Short mmCIF file of C-alpha atoms and ligand atoms in Angstrom, two decimals:
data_model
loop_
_atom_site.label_atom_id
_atom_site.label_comp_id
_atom_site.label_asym_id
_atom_site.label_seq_id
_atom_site.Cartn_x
_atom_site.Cartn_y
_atom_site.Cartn_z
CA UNK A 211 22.20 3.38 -16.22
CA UNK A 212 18.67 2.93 -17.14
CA UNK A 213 16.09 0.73 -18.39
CA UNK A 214 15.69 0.90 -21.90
CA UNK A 215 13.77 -1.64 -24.04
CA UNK A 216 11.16 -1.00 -26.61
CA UNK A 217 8.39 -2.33 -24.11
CA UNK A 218 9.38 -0.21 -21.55
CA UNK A 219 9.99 2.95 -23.45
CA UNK A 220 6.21 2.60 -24.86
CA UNK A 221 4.99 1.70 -21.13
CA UNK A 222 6.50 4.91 -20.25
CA UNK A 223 5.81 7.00 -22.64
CA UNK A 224 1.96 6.19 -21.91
CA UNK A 225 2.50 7.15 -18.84
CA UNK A 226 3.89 10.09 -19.59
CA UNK A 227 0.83 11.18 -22.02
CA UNK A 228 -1.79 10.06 -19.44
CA UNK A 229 -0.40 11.86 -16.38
CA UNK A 230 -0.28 15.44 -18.44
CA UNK A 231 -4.00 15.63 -17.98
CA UNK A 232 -4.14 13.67 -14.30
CA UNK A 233 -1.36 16.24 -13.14
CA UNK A 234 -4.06 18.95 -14.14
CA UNK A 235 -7.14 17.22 -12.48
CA UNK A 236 -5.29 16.78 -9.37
CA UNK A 237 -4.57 20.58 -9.31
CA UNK A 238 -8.31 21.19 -9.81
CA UNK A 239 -9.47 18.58 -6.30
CA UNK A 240 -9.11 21.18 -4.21
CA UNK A 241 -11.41 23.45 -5.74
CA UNK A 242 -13.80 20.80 -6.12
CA UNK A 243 -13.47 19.77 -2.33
CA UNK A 244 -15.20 22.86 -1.28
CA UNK A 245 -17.87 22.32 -4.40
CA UNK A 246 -21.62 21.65 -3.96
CA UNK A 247 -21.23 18.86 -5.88
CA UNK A 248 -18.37 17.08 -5.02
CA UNK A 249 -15.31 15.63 -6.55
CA UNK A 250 -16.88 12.28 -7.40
CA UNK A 251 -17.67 12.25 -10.28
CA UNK A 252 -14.87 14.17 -11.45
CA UNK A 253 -12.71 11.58 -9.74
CA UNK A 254 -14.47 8.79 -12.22
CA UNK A 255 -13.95 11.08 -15.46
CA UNK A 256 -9.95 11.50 -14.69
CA UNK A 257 -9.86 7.92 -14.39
CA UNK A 258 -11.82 7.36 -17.65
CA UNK A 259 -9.75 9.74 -18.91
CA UNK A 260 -6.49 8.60 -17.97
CA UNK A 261 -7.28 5.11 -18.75
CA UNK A 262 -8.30 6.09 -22.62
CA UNK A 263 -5.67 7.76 -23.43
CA UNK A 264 -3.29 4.97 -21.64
CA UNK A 265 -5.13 2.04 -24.00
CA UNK A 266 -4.97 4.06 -27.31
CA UNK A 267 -1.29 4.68 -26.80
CA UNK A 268 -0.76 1.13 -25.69
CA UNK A 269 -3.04 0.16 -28.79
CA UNK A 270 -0.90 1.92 -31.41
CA UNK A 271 1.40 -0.63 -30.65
CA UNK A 272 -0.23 -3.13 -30.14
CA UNK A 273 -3.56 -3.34 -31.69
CA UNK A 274 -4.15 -7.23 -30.87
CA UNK A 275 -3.15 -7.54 -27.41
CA UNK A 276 -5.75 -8.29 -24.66
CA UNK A 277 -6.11 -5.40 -22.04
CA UNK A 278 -7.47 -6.27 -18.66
CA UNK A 279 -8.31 -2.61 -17.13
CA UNK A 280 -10.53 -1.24 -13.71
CA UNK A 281 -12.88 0.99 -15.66
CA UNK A 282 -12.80 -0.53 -19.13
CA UNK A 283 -12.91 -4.52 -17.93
CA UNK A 284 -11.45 -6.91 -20.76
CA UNK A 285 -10.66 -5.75 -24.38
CA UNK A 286 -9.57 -8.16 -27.09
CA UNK A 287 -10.59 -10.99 -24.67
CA UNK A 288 -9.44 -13.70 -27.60
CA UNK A 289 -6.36 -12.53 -26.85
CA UNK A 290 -4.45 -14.20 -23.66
CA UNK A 291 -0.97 -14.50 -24.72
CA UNK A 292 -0.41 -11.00 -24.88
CA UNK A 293 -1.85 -8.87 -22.23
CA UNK A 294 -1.79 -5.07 -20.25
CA UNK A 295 -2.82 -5.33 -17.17
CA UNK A 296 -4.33 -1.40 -16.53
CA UNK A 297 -5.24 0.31 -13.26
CA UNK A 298 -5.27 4.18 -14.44
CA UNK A 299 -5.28 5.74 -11.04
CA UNK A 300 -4.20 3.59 -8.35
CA UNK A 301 -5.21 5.60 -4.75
CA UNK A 302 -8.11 6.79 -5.80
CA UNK A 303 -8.98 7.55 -2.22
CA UNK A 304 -5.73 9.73 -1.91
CA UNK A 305 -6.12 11.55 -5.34
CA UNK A 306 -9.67 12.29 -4.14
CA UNK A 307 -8.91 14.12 -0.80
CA UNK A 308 -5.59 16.36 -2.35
CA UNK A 309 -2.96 13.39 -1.14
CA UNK A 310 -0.30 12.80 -3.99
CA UNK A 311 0.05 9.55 -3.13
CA UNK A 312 -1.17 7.79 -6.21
CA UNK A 313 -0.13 6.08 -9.44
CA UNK A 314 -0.69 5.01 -13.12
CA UNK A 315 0.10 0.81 -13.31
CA UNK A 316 0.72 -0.90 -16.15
CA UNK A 317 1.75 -4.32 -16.14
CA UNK A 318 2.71 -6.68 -19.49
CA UNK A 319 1.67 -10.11 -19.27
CA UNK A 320 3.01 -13.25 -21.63
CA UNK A 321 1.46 -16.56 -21.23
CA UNK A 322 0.22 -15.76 -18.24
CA UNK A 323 3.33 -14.23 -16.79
CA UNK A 324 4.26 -10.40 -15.79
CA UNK A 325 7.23 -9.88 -17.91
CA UNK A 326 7.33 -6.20 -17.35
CA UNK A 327 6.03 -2.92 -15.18
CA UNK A 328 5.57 0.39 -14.65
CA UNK A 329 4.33 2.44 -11.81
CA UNK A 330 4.22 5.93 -12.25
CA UNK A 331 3.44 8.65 -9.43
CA UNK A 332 3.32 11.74 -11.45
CA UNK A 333 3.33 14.39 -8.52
CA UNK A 334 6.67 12.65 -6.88
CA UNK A 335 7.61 12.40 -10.00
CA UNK A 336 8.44 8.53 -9.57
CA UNK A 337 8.84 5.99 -12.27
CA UNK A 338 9.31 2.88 -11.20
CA UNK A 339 10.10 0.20 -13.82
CA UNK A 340 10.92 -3.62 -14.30
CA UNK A 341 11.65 -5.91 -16.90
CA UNK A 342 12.29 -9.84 -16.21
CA UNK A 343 16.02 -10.39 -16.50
CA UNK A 344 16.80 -6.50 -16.43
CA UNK A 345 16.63 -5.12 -13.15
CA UNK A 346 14.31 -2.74 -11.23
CA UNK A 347 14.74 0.98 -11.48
CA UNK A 348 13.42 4.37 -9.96
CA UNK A 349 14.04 6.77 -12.45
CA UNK A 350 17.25 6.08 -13.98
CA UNK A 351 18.88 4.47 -10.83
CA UNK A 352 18.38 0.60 -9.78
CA UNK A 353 16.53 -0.37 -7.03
CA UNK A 354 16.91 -3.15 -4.85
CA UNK A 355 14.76 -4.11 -1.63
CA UNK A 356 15.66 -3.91 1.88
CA UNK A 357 18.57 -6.23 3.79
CA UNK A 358 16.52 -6.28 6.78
CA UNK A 359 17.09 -9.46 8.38
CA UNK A 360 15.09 -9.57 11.34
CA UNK A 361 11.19 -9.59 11.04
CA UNK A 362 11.00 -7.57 14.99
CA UNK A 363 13.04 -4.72 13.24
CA UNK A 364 10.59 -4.46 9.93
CA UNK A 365 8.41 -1.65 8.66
CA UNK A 366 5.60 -3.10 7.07
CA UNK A 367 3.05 -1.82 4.96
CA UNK A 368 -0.37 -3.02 4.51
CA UNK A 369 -4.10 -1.56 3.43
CA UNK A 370 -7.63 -2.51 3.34
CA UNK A 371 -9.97 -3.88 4.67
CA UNK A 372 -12.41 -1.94 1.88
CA UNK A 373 -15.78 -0.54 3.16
CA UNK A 374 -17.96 -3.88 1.71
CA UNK A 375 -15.34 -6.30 3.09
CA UNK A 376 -17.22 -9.26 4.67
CA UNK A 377 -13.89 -10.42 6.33
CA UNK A 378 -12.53 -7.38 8.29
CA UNK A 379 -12.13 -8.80 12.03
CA UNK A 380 -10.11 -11.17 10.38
CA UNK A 381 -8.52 -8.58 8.48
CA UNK A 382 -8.11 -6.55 11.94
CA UNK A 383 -7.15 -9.68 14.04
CA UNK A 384 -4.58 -10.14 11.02
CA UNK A 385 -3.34 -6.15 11.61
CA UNK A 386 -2.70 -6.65 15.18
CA UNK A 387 -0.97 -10.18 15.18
CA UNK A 388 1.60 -8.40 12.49
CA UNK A 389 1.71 -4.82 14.40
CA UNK A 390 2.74 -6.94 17.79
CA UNK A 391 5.45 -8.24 16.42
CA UNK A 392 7.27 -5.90 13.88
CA UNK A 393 8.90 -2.53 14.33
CA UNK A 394 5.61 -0.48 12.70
CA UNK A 395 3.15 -0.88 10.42
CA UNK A 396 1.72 1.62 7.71
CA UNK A 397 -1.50 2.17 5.13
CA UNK A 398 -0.50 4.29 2.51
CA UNK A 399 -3.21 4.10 0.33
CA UNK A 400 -2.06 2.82 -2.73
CA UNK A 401 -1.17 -0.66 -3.44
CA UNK A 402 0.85 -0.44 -6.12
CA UNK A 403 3.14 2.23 -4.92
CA UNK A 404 3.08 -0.04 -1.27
CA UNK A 405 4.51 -2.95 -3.66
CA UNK A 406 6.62 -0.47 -5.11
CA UNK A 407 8.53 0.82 -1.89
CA UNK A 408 8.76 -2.45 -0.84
CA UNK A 409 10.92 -2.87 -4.30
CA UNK A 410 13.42 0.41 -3.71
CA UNK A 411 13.56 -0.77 0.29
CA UNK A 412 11.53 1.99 1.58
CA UNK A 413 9.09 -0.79 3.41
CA UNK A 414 10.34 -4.14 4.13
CA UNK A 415 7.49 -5.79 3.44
CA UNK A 416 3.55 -5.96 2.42
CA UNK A 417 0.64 -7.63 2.76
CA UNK A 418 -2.97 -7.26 1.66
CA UNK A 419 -6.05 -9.42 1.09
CA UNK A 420 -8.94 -8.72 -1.27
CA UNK A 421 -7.13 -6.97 -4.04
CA UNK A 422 -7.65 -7.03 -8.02
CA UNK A 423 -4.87 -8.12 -10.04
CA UNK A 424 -4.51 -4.16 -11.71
CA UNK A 425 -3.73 -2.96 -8.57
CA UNK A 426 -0.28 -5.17 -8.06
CA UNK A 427 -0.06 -6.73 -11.42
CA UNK A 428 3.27 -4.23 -12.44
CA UNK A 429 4.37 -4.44 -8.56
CA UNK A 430 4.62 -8.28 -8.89
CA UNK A 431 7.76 -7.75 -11.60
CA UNK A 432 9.08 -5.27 -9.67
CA UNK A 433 9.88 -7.38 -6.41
CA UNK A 434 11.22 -9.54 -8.00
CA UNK A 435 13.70 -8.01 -10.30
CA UNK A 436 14.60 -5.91 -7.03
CA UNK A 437 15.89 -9.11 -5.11
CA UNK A 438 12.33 -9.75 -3.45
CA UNK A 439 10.20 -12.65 -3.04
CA UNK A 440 6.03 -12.42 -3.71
CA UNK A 441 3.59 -14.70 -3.57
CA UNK A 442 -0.24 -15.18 -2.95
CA UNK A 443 -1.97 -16.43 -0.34
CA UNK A 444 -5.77 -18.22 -0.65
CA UNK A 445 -6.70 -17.43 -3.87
CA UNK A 446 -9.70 -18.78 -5.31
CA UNK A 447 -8.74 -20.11 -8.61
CA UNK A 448 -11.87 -19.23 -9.94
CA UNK A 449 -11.49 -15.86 -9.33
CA UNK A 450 -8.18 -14.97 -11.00
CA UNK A 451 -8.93 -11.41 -11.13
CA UNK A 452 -8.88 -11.34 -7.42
CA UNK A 453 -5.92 -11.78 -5.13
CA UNK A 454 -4.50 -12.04 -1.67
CA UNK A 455 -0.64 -10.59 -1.96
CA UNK A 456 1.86 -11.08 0.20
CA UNK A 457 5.77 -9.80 -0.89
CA UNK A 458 8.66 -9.08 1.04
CA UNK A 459 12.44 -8.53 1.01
CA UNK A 460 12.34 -12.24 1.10
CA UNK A 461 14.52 -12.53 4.02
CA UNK A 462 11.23 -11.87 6.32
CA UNK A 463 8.86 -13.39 4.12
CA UNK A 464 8.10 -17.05 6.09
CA UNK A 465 7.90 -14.74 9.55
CA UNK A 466 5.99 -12.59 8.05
CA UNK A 467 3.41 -15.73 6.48
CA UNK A 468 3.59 -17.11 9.59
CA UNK A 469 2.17 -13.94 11.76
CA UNK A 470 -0.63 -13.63 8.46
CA UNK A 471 -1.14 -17.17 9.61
CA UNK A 472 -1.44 -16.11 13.56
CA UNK A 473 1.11 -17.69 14.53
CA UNK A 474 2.94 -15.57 17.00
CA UNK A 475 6.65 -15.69 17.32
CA UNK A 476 8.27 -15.48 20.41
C1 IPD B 550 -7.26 0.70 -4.13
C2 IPD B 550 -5.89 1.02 -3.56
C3 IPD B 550 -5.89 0.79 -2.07
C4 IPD B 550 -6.31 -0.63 -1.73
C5 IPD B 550 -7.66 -0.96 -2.33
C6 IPD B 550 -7.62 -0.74 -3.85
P1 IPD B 550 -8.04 2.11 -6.26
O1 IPD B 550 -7.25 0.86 -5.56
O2 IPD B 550 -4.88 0.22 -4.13
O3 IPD B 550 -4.59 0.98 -1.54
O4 IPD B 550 -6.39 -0.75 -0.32
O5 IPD B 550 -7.96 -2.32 -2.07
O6 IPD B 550 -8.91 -1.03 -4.38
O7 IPD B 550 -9.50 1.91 -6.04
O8 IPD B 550 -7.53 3.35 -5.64
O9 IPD B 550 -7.66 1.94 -7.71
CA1 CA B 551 -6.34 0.03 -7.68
CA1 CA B 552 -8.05 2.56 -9.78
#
């Protein structure tokens, strides 16, 4: 069984295209590590890189459709029916220091809603994909998230806060409050493939504040066509681009609110 509709199929072949040449310049960080100059700047090419040859594939398509992307920022603004949502290397951090935990995420958007995802760790070899109505898959099997019922038993996943973050002892306060009162918590690196796990069951839940909408835009689809419940937490509508997630196996998701919220639980 697998997911097979003409959206996906071109969301996935993109990927497919653009991780060739990221597969290469991750095998090339670790001679660049020990480099005068650094992998910095090399980091930024790949994701130029990656993220071109993601929107000309997606554009062959599609030529009209609005693409919201990290490196690019808004193409075909006119356009908001019909739009990608584009982070080209998602754990940039990770890619950066030789850690294969990162990921290509591309999410469709119609009228405003994610209709369909893909996230994509090339080294793991990893597609995940979702389609409203079709199911969530890894590869060619369906996924679907965790049955864990009690919120004391979890495993959590979480990241942040980033360097310039003018909220992080709330952010920390936040960290502790959950870590008290779940099994464990973990920072991966990578918030789409965090959303993602949380989708196959891996975690049991995720939260994260100060994000950008590329970096959980496919995960969003993904929950939910797994059997999981996500929603966002004070956004500020005038900043739709940024966004506070919070998405769970739903069975834990008001605990799990409720200890973002600091309110302990006995
Ligand atoms: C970052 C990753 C990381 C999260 C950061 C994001 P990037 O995206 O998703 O897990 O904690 O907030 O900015 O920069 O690697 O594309
Ligand atoms: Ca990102
Ligand atoms: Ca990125």
């Amino acid at each position: 069984m697998r997911l097979n509709s003409p959206q996906i199929n071109l969301i996935t072949k993109a990927c497919m295209k653009a991780s060739r040449s990221l597969i290469r310049d991750f095998g090339e960080i670790e001679n660049l590590q020990v480099s005068t100059k650094g992998p910095g700047d090399f980091v930024s090419s790949a994701d130029r890189r990656t993220e071109k040859i993601l929107i000309d594939e997606l554009q062959k398509a599609h030529p009209d459709y609005g693409i919201v992307t990290e490196e690019s920022g808004i193409i075909n603004k006119s356009n908001k029916q019909n739009r990608w949502i584009i982070d080209p290397i998602d754990g940039t951090m990770n890619f950066l220091n030789g850690i294969p935990q990162f990921a290509i995420s591309i999410g469709y958007e119609e009228d405003g809603e994610i209709k369909s995802g893909v996230i994509f760790n090339p080294i793991m070899n990893e597609m995940f994909c979702a389609e409203k109505g079709n199911g969530a898959y890894l590869n060619n099997s369906r996924i679907r998230v965790s049955n864990k019922k009690k919120i004391k038993d979890a495993l959590i996943v979480t990241g942040g806060p980033k360097g310039a973050s003018k909220i992080k002892d709330r952010i920390f306060s936040e960290y502790i409050n959950v870590s008290k009162n779940v099994s464990n918590v973990r920072k991966f690196g990578s918030a789409a493939l965090d959303i993602a796990y949380v989708a196959c069951g891996r975690f049991d839940g995720y939260w994260q504040r100060e994000l950008n909408y590329w970096d959980i835009a496919a995960g969003i689809i993904l929950i939910k066509e797994a059997g999981g419940f996500v929603d966002f937490f004070e956004n500020d509508e005038n900043l739709p681009l940024k966004k506070n997630i919070l998405a769970t196996n739903s069975n834990i998701h008001n605990e799990l609110r409720d200890l973002i919220n600091k309110k302990d639980i006995e």
